Amino acid sequence: VDQFLGFMGGGLSELVHPTFWVAIVIGTIFGVIVGALPGLGTTLGYALILPFTYNLEIETTISLLISLTVGVSYGNSIPAILVGVPGTPAAVLTVLDGYRLHKMGKTGLALGVAFIAALGGQTVSAIFFAAAIVPLAALAFHFLQPELFSLYLMGIVAIVSLTGRNAVKGIIAAALGFLVAMIGLDPVTFQPRFTFDSFMLRSGLEASAIVIGLLAVSELLRQTRQVFQWDVGEGKTQDARFPKFRDYKPALPAMFGGTVVGTVVGAIPGAGATPAALISYQQAQAISKEPEKFGKGSIEGIGANEAAQNASNSGELIPALALGLPTSGSMVLLLAALTMNGFVPGPTLVTDAPELVWAVIGGLLGSTLFLLITGWPMCKFMLKLLTVDRTVVIVGALFMVIVGVFSLSYRFLDVLVCLLAGIVGYFMLRYGYSVAAASLAVILAAGFEATLRRGLALHDNSVVDFAVRPIAGPILIIALVFFVIGVRRTIITARAQRTLDREGEAVATTPAEE
Amino acid sequence: MNRRIDLAGAVGVCLLGAFVLVHSLTAPTPSVQNDAIGVWGFPMFLGGLLAVLGLTQSIRTFRDLRATGPIGIPEGTEDEEGHESSGLRALGFMAGLLLYLALLKPVGFVIMTPIAIYVSLWAMQMKGWVKRTIFAVAFTVLAFFCFAEIVGVPLPVGPLTDLFLELGLIDYR
């Protein structure tokens, strides 16, 4: 308790410095912009801003970077809801429910739930960070390949609920996603697979480019089929008011669950925001009273996903600061900033330099407070931009995606891959193959395969030894339970849908027969 | 939903699965100790799965095609009601975007992008050539400023490279 109060007090004391607030304001606004631009993300944001921090004090640098992370996690949900383009892969599931709600005219509800979930997730996880950095750092030592595999399996199980009305097509979509992720070097032996002697394919295809293509470009191409004229009256009626408490109350348990899952999963080396969001989404659906709404405009889905990915921010800081284990590209850059300033990340850092922990907590709380004041006006501003003309939005988004994907690694191959994924995704959308299932498979495939094979190798290929480990075993059982529940629900929903379709077809054909 | 296209897709999946399976079975495999699944274990499984599921879906679709004709109940995302729809326009966009990408390096971002955006807005029946021109130019200038000038993304400028270098707008070739 003393340690927790000491960290919290130190974090709050940082907030009295004006330079700290300047860093928070710049970091958060820059983060929201980076998060909202498809193709960019926390790592690129860190890389862009890091050169400007060389002459700053380390506490100010840390708060700037942390604020940027908070801004990205919030900013990526805005285009996900308004245009159907996930700013980062972690916002993939926000697209499913948020964009659907936007199209239903419930934009305010979707944005409001994302806003509350993001702020709630950040605040609770900042407190959790202060309380748990020492004990969770010890737990992180126990997460080896089998434990990581069991987490990936939890994410894979989430695909079951995204297969759509035709389960065969859903599984085909997921398998295609897995297959695309196999292109490049094998993660264990580094043997090339499906490269066909092409040098460019040896490093594999950029997962972000494929996901943006499958989810965003496909939907934008689908929208180019139609002509939209705002001047005939539509589009101006979008409800963008902040939702009332009774409207978002059903999503509160999912937000709480997402916060817990996000913080814990984020703290596991090798996990991060995307698996945290997927697992949280799956558990929220499993305990929901309205699971059939997930993927079709569920505020619980948005709440769980947004809370988890925001909460994972503080989670991934735990192994980075306490163990010196970076769990993502952005954490590598954070550690680079620390080492440039003479700090040695590792178990002694928390006790030797508590001011760094204070700066993290101050940055998390300060940027959350700043977003509390400015986050909603930012949403409204972006919504106003969108209601200008839908044709402009569609065309602008298409070309913005192309520039954004090019800026990932300055490779035309990435843009080509993104466009081809978009074209394939267009036909998948039109013919009922789930692009969401394919996207999740692309994201999870490499980690899933690598952790399974390495984990088995560590246990002399004994599946029993692999599965009965104290942490991996229970997670595998939970994944199995979720899988059974998910399959059962998918079958029930598919049957109900087929019955409705048949009835609709019968009604449609009756007059003709008469 | 056009069942003939649906059938073609399912047959394509089946053939892709068969190709992946054959490729995985015949590709050279390194002898790695203690790797029970192996380099080609996952691709082999995926190839088999795609071949079987593709075949299953093909049979289902073929059966439906013979029973109730080429137009079936939509399984995917449908067009929004009340708006004119054209599949050819979407296909045109796909071809146009690939052409834009092919010409982006030789012609350059600042020349290709306004042309591509203007044509896209025209294809989407946006009224007024002045509005289309203003948006196309404004987007290009803003995107170039944000990405090339602020973020440092080396967007290609094609034949304008020397001029932009001289003006100090870029510092790359």
PDB file of C-alpha atoms in Angstrom, chain A residues 180-373:
ATOM      1  CA  VAL A 180      -1.464 -14.989 -46.480  1.00  0.00           C
ATOM      2  CA  ALA A 181       0.435 -14.664 -43.184  1.00  0.00           C
ATOM      3  CA  MET A 182       2.492 -17.768 -44.117  1.00  0.00           C
ATOM      4  CA  ILE A 183       4.185 -15.905 -47.000  1.00  0.00           C
ATOM      5  CA  GLY A 184       7.777 -15.058 -46.093  1.00  0.00           C
ATOM      6  CA  LEU A 185      10.242 -16.685 -43.749  1.00  0.00           C
ATOM      7  CA  ASP A 186       9.126 -19.473 -41.456  1.00  0.00           C
ATOM      8  CA  PRO A 187       9.209 -18.031 -37.904  1.00  0.00           C
ATOM      9  CA  VAL A 188      11.134 -20.984 -36.431  1.00  0.00           C
ATOM     10  CA  THR A 189      13.635 -22.179 -39.059  1.00  0.00           C
ATOM     11  CA  PHE A 190      13.659 -19.074 -41.316  1.00  0.00           C
ATOM     12  CA  GLN A 191      13.027 -21.272 -44.349  1.00  0.00           C
ATOM     13  CA  PRO A 192      11.265 -19.257 -47.108  1.00  0.00           C
ATOM     14  CA  ARG A 193       7.645 -20.226 -47.754  1.00  0.00           C
ATOM     15  CA  PHE A 194       5.544 -19.225 -50.790  1.00  0.00           C
ATOM     16  CA  THR A 195       8.141 -16.651 -51.854  1.00  0.00           C
ATOM     17  CA  PHE A 196       8.663 -18.213 -55.316  1.00  0.00           C
ATOM     18  CA  ASP A 197      12.253 -16.917 -55.334  1.00  0.00           C
ATOM     19  CA  SER A 198      11.047 -13.326 -55.056  1.00  0.00           C
ATOM     20  CA  PHE A 199      13.370 -11.236 -52.907  1.00  0.00           C
ATOM     21  CA  MET A 200      10.560  -8.815 -51.999  1.00  0.00           C
ATOM     22  CA  LEU A 201       8.362 -11.599 -50.638  1.00  0.00           C
ATOM     23  CA  ARG A 202      11.092 -12.997 -48.370  1.00  0.00           C
ATOM     24  CA  SER A 203      10.326 -10.512 -45.601  1.00  0.00           C
ATOM     25  CA  GLY A 204       6.638 -11.385 -45.847  1.00  0.00           C
ATOM     26  CA  LEU A 205       3.661  -9.147 -46.474  1.00  0.00           C
ATOM     27  CA  GLU A 206       2.963  -6.239 -44.137  1.00  0.00           C
ATOM     28  CA  ALA A 207       0.069  -7.346 -41.897  1.00  0.00           C
ATOM     29  CA  SER A 208      -1.174  -3.758 -41.365  1.00  0.00           C
ATOM     30  CA  ALA A 209      -1.400  -3.220 -45.142  1.00  0.00           C
ATOM     31  CA  ILE A 210      -3.434  -6.420 -45.593  1.00  0.00           C
ATOM     32  CA  VAL A 211      -5.765  -5.614 -42.691  1.00  0.00           C
ATOM     33  CA  ILE A 212      -6.358  -2.045 -43.903  1.00  0.00           C
ATOM     34  CA  GLY A 213      -7.017  -3.407 -47.390  1.00  0.00           C
ATOM     35  CA  LEU A 214      -9.419  -6.110 -46.214  1.00  0.00           C
ATOM     36  CA  LEU A 215     -11.364  -3.918 -43.831  1.00  0.00           C
ATOM     37  CA  ALA A 216     -11.133  -0.378 -45.166  1.00  0.00           C
ATOM     38  CA  VAL A 217     -10.368  -0.436 -48.903  1.00  0.00           C
ATOM     39  CA  SER A 218     -12.907  -3.222 -49.493  1.00  0.00           C
ATOM     40  CA  GLU A 219     -15.665  -1.208 -47.819  1.00  0.00           C
ATOM     41  CA  LEU A 220     -14.667   1.992 -49.628  1.00  0.00           C
ATOM     42  CA  LEU A 221     -14.678   0.147 -52.967  1.00  0.00           C
ATOM     43  CA  ARG A 222     -18.095  -1.249 -52.131  1.00  0.00           C
ATOM     44  CA  GLN A 223     -19.310   2.288 -51.512  1.00  0.00           C
ATOM     45  CA  THR A 224     -18.002   3.437 -54.896  1.00  0.00           C
ATOM     46  CA  ARG A 225     -20.752   1.274 -56.429  1.00  0.00           C
ATOM     47  CA  GLN A 226     -23.279   3.860 -55.362  1.00  0.00           C
ATOM     48  CA  VAL A 227     -23.888   7.562 -55.887  1.00  0.00           C
ATOM     49  CA  PHE A 228     -24.533   9.539 -52.722  1.00  0.00           C
ATOM     50  CA  GLN A 229     -25.917  13.044 -52.792  1.00  0.00           C
ATOM     51  CA  TRP A 230     -25.947  14.837 -49.450  1.00  0.00           C
ATOM     52  CA  ASP A 231     -27.840  17.761 -50.914  1.00  0.00           C
ATOM     53  CA  VAL A 232     -31.002  15.652 -51.159  1.00  0.00           C
ATOM     54  CA  GLY A 233     -31.308  15.641 -47.408  1.00  0.00           C
ATOM     55  CA  GLU A 234     -29.572  12.538 -46.014  1.00  0.00           C
ATOM     56  CA  GLY A 235     -26.525  12.584 -43.803  1.00  0.00           C
ATOM     57  CA  LYS A 236     -27.449  15.738 -41.992  1.00  0.00           C
ATOM     58  CA  THR A 237     -29.681  13.877 -39.588  1.00  0.00           C
ATOM     59  CA  GLN A 238     -26.898  11.892 -37.921  1.00  0.00           C
ATOM     60  CA  ASP A 239     -27.348  11.789 -34.173  1.00  0.00           C
ATOM     61  CA  ALA A 240     -24.057  13.012 -32.731  1.00  0.00           C
ATOM     62  CA  ARG A 241     -25.212  13.960 -29.249  1.00  0.00           C
ATOM     63  CA  PHE A 242     -23.353  12.546 -26.288  1.00  0.00           C
ATOM     64  CA  PRO A 243     -25.334   9.497 -25.099  1.00  0.00           C
ATOM     65  CA  LYS A 244     -27.314   9.558 -21.866  1.00  0.00           C
ATOM     66  CA  PHE A 245     -26.302   7.336 -18.959  1.00  0.00           C
ATOM     67  CA  ARG A 246     -29.176   4.919 -19.555  1.00  0.00           C
ATOM     68  CA  ASP A 247     -28.034   4.477 -23.176  1.00  0.00           C
ATOM     69  CA  TYR A 248     -24.484   3.405 -22.385  1.00  0.00           C
ATOM     70  CA  LYS A 249     -25.206   1.714 -19.035  1.00  0.00           C
ATOM     71  CA  PRO A 250     -25.485  -1.800 -20.636  1.00  0.00           C
ATOM     72  CA  ALA A 251     -21.889  -1.455 -21.865  1.00  0.00           C
ATOM     73  CA  LEU A 252     -20.399  -0.712 -18.436  1.00  0.00           C
ATOM     74  CA  PRO A 253     -19.745  -4.364 -17.391  1.00  0.00           C
ATOM     75  CA  ALA A 254     -18.051  -5.000 -20.763  1.00  0.00           C
ATOM     76  CA  MET A 255     -15.916  -1.884 -20.276  1.00  0.00           C
ATOM     77  CA  PHE A 256     -14.890  -3.037 -16.808  1.00  0.00           C
ATOM     78  CA  GLY A 257     -14.050  -6.526 -18.101  1.00  0.00           C
ATOM     79  CA  GLY A 258     -12.117  -4.990 -20.987  1.00  0.00           C
ATOM     80  CA  THR A 259     -10.104  -2.835 -18.607  1.00  0.00           C
ATOM     81  CA  VAL A 260      -9.076  -5.830 -16.490  1.00  0.00           C
ATOM     82  CA  VAL A 261      -8.281  -8.014 -19.522  1.00  0.00           C
ATOM     83  CA  GLY A 262      -6.412  -5.176 -21.239  1.00  0.00           C
ATOM     84  CA  THR A 263      -4.202  -4.400 -18.276  1.00  0.00           C
ATOM     85  CA  VAL A 264      -3.317  -8.035 -17.570  1.00  0.00           C
ATOM     86  CA  VAL A 265      -2.836  -9.124 -21.202  1.00  0.00           C
ATOM     87  CA  GLY A 266      -0.929  -5.934 -22.006  1.00  0.00           C
ATOM     88  CA  ALA A 267       1.514  -6.781 -19.222  1.00  0.00           C
ATOM     89  CA  ILE A 268       2.412 -10.097 -20.846  1.00  0.00           C
ATOM     90  CA  PRO A 269       5.536  -9.922 -23.006  1.00  0.00           C
ATOM     91  CA  GLY A 270       4.622 -10.645 -26.628  1.00  0.00           C
ATOM     92  CA  ALA A 271       0.916  -9.884 -26.243  1.00  0.00           C
ATOM     93  CA  GLY A 272      -0.105  -6.192 -26.551  1.00  0.00           C
ATOM     94  CA  ALA A 273      -3.159  -4.163 -27.524  1.00  0.00           C
ATOM     95  CA  THR A 274      -4.504  -6.333 -30.359  1.00  0.00           C
ATOM     96  CA  PRO A 275      -4.730  -9.696 -28.510  1.00  0.00           C
ATOM     97  CA  ALA A 276      -6.022  -7.763 -25.471  1.00  0.00           C
ATOM     98  CA  ALA A 277      -8.834  -6.266 -27.553  1.00  0.00           C
ATOM     99  CA  LEU A 278      -9.695  -9.619 -29.171  1.00  0.00           C
ATOM    100  CA  ILE A 279      -9.794 -11.556 -25.911  1.00  0.00           C
ATOM    101  CA  SER A 280     -11.823  -8.843 -24.232  1.00  0.00           C
ATOM    102  CA  TYR A 281     -14.321  -8.817 -27.111  1.00  0.00           C
ATOM    103  CA  GLN A 282     -14.694 -12.586 -26.873  1.00  0.00           C
ATOM    104  CA  GLN A 283     -15.239 -12.610 -23.100  1.00  0.00           C
ATOM    105  CA  ALA A 284     -17.727  -9.720 -23.369  1.00  0.00           C
ATOM    106  CA  GLN A 285     -19.717 -11.676 -25.956  1.00  0.00           C
ATOM    107  CA  ALA A 286     -19.622 -14.811 -23.804  1.00  0.00           C
ATOM    108  CA  ILE A 287     -21.184 -13.037 -20.811  1.00  0.00           C
ATOM    109  CA  SER A 288     -23.482 -10.720 -22.790  1.00  0.00           C
ATOM    110  CA  LYS A 289     -27.272 -10.943 -22.638  1.00  0.00           C
ATOM    111  CA  GLU A 290     -27.363  -9.959 -26.324  1.00  0.00           C
ATOM    112  CA  PRO A 291     -24.453 -11.866 -27.932  1.00  0.00           C
ATOM    113  CA  GLU A 292     -26.179 -11.902 -31.316  1.00  0.00           C
ATOM    114  CA  LYS A 293     -25.655  -8.141 -31.585  1.00  0.00           C
ATOM    115  CA  PHE A 294     -21.853  -8.460 -31.565  1.00  0.00           C
ATOM    116  CA  GLY A 295     -20.483  -7.497 -34.948  1.00  0.00           C
ATOM    117  CA  LYS A 296     -23.789  -5.901 -35.870  1.00  0.00           C
ATOM    118  CA  GLY A 297     -23.705  -2.734 -33.769  1.00  0.00           C
ATOM    119  CA  SER A 298     -23.131  -3.798 -30.164  1.00  0.00           C
ATOM    120  CA  ILE A 299     -22.145  -1.076 -27.700  1.00  0.00           C
ATOM    121  CA  GLU A 300     -20.811  -3.808 -25.409  1.00  0.00           C
ATOM    122  CA  GLY A 301     -18.441  -4.863 -28.189  1.00  0.00           C
ATOM    123  CA  ILE A 302     -17.173  -1.281 -28.617  1.00  0.00           C
ATOM    124  CA  GLY A 303     -16.870  -0.809 -24.857  1.00  0.00           C
ATOM    125  CA  ALA A 304     -14.917  -4.026 -24.289  1.00  0.00           C
ATOM    126  CA  ASN A 305     -12.606  -3.461 -27.243  1.00  0.00           C
ATOM    127  CA  GLU A 306     -11.832   0.193 -26.542  1.00  0.00           C
ATOM    128  CA  ALA A 307     -11.376  -0.295 -22.786  1.00  0.00           C
ATOM    129  CA  ALA A 308      -9.028  -3.243 -23.370  1.00  0.00           C
ATOM    130  CA  GLN A 309      -6.771  -1.581 -25.931  1.00  0.00           C
ATOM    131  CA  ASN A 310      -6.521   1.593 -23.848  1.00  0.00           C
ATOM    132  CA  ALA A 311      -5.875  -0.338 -20.643  1.00  0.00           C
ATOM    133  CA  SER A 312      -3.166  -2.381 -22.361  1.00  0.00           C
ATOM    134  CA  ASN A 313      -1.079   0.810 -22.681  1.00  0.00           C
ATOM    135  CA  SER A 314      -0.130   0.767 -19.034  1.00  0.00           C
ATOM    136  CA  GLY A 315       0.047  -3.035 -19.098  1.00  0.00           C
ATOM    137  CA  GLU A 316       2.792  -3.154 -21.719  1.00  0.00           C
ATOM    138  CA  LEU A 317       4.802  -0.601 -19.750  1.00  0.00           C
ATOM    139  CA  ILE A 318       5.208  -3.082 -16.903  1.00  0.00           C
ATOM    140  CA  PRO A 319       7.530  -5.601 -18.619  1.00  0.00           C
ATOM    141  CA  ALA A 320       9.241  -2.758 -20.507  1.00  0.00           C
ATOM    142  CA  LEU A 321      10.172  -0.747 -17.412  1.00  0.00           C
ATOM    143  CA  ALA A 322      10.407  -3.472 -14.785  1.00  0.00           C
ATOM    144  CA  LEU A 323      12.057  -6.235 -16.834  1.00  0.00           C
ATOM    145  CA  GLY A 324      13.568  -4.357 -19.763  1.00  0.00           C
ATOM    146  CA  LEU A 325      11.411  -6.512 -22.075  1.00  0.00           C
ATOM    147  CA  PRO A 326       9.834  -4.409 -24.838  1.00  0.00           C
ATOM    148  CA  THR A 327       6.532  -5.989 -25.915  1.00  0.00           C
ATOM    149  CA  SER A 328       5.994  -3.824 -28.993  1.00  0.00           C
ATOM    150  CA  GLY A 329       7.861  -1.591 -31.416  1.00  0.00           C
ATOM    151  CA  SER A 330       6.877   1.527 -29.477  1.00  0.00           C
ATOM    152  CA  MET A 331       8.268   0.038 -26.252  1.00  0.00           C
ATOM    153  CA  VAL A 332      11.586  -0.608 -28.022  1.00  0.00           C
ATOM    154  CA  LEU A 333      11.751   3.115 -28.792  1.00  0.00           C
ATOM    155  CA  LEU A 334      10.753   4.006 -25.229  1.00  0.00           C
ATOM    156  CA  LEU A 335      13.629   1.899 -23.913  1.00  0.00           C
ATOM    157  CA  ALA A 336      15.902   3.533 -26.496  1.00  0.00           C
ATOM    158  CA  ALA A 337      14.944   6.941 -25.052  1.00  0.00           C
ATOM    159  CA  LEU A 338      15.735   5.670 -21.546  1.00  0.00           C
ATOM    160  CA  THR A 339      19.119   4.211 -22.473  1.00  0.00           C
ATOM    161  CA  MET A 340      20.039   7.424 -24.334  1.00  0.00           C
ATOM    162  CA  ASN A 341      19.545   9.179 -21.012  1.00  0.00           C
ATOM    163  CA  GLY A 342      21.747   6.715 -19.132  1.00  0.00           C
ATOM    164  CA  PHE A 343      19.046   4.505 -17.575  1.00  0.00           C
ATOM    165  CA  VAL A 344      19.349   0.731 -17.638  1.00  0.00           C
ATOM    166  CA  PRO A 345      15.902  -0.856 -18.009  1.00  0.00           C
ATOM    167  CA  GLY A 346      15.500  -3.906 -15.805  1.00  0.00           C
ATOM    168  CA  PRO A 347      14.336  -5.135 -12.415  1.00  0.00           C
ATOM    169  CA  THR A 348      16.263  -2.442 -10.517  1.00  0.00           C
ATOM    170  CA  LEU A 349      14.863   0.485 -12.519  1.00  0.00           C
ATOM    171  CA  VAL A 350      11.678   0.819 -10.463  1.00  0.00           C
ATOM    172  CA  THR A 351      13.595   1.161  -7.194  1.00  0.00           C
ATOM    173  CA  ASP A 352      16.591   3.095  -8.577  1.00  0.00           C
ATOM    174  CA  ALA A 353      14.592   5.643 -10.569  1.00  0.00           C
ATOM    175  CA  PRO A 354      11.056   5.923  -9.167  1.00  0.00           C
ATOM    176  CA  GLU A 355      10.702   9.295 -10.932  1.00  0.00           C
ATOM    177  CA  LEU A 356      10.241   7.378 -14.197  1.00  0.00           C
ATOM    178  CA  VAL A 357       7.251   5.535 -12.738  1.00  0.00           C
ATOM    179  CA  TRP A 358       5.925   8.887 -11.504  1.00  0.00           C
ATOM    180  CA  ALA A 359       6.305  10.333 -15.005  1.00  0.00           C
ATOM    181  CA  VAL A 360       4.407   7.366 -16.491  1.00  0.00           C
ATOM    182  CA  ILE A 361       1.545   7.695 -13.999  1.00  0.00           C
ATOM    183  CA  GLY A 362       1.490  11.486 -14.391  1.00  0.00           C
ATOM    184  CA  GLY A 363       1.481  11.123 -18.188  1.00  0.00           C
ATOM    185  CA  LEU A 364      -1.345   8.549 -18.141  1.00  0.00           C
ATOM    186  CA  LEU A 365      -3.508  10.587 -15.749  1.00  0.00           C
ATOM    187  CA  GLY A 366      -2.703  13.983 -17.330  1.00  0.00           C
ATOM    188  CA  SER A 367      -3.414  12.887 -20.902  1.00  0.00           C
ATOM    189  CA  THR A 368      -6.614  11.155 -19.777  1.00  0.00           C
ATOM    190  CA  LEU A 369      -7.721  14.387 -18.090  1.00  0.00           C
ATOM    191  CA  PHE A 370      -6.821  16.370 -21.215  1.00  0.00           C
ATOM    192  CA  LEU A 371      -8.837  13.949 -23.372  1.00  0.00           C
ATOM    193  CA  LEU A 372     -11.747  14.213 -20.945  1.00  0.00           C
ATOM    194  CA  ILE A 373     -11.931  17.927 -21.817  1.00  0.00           C
TER     195      ILE A 373
END
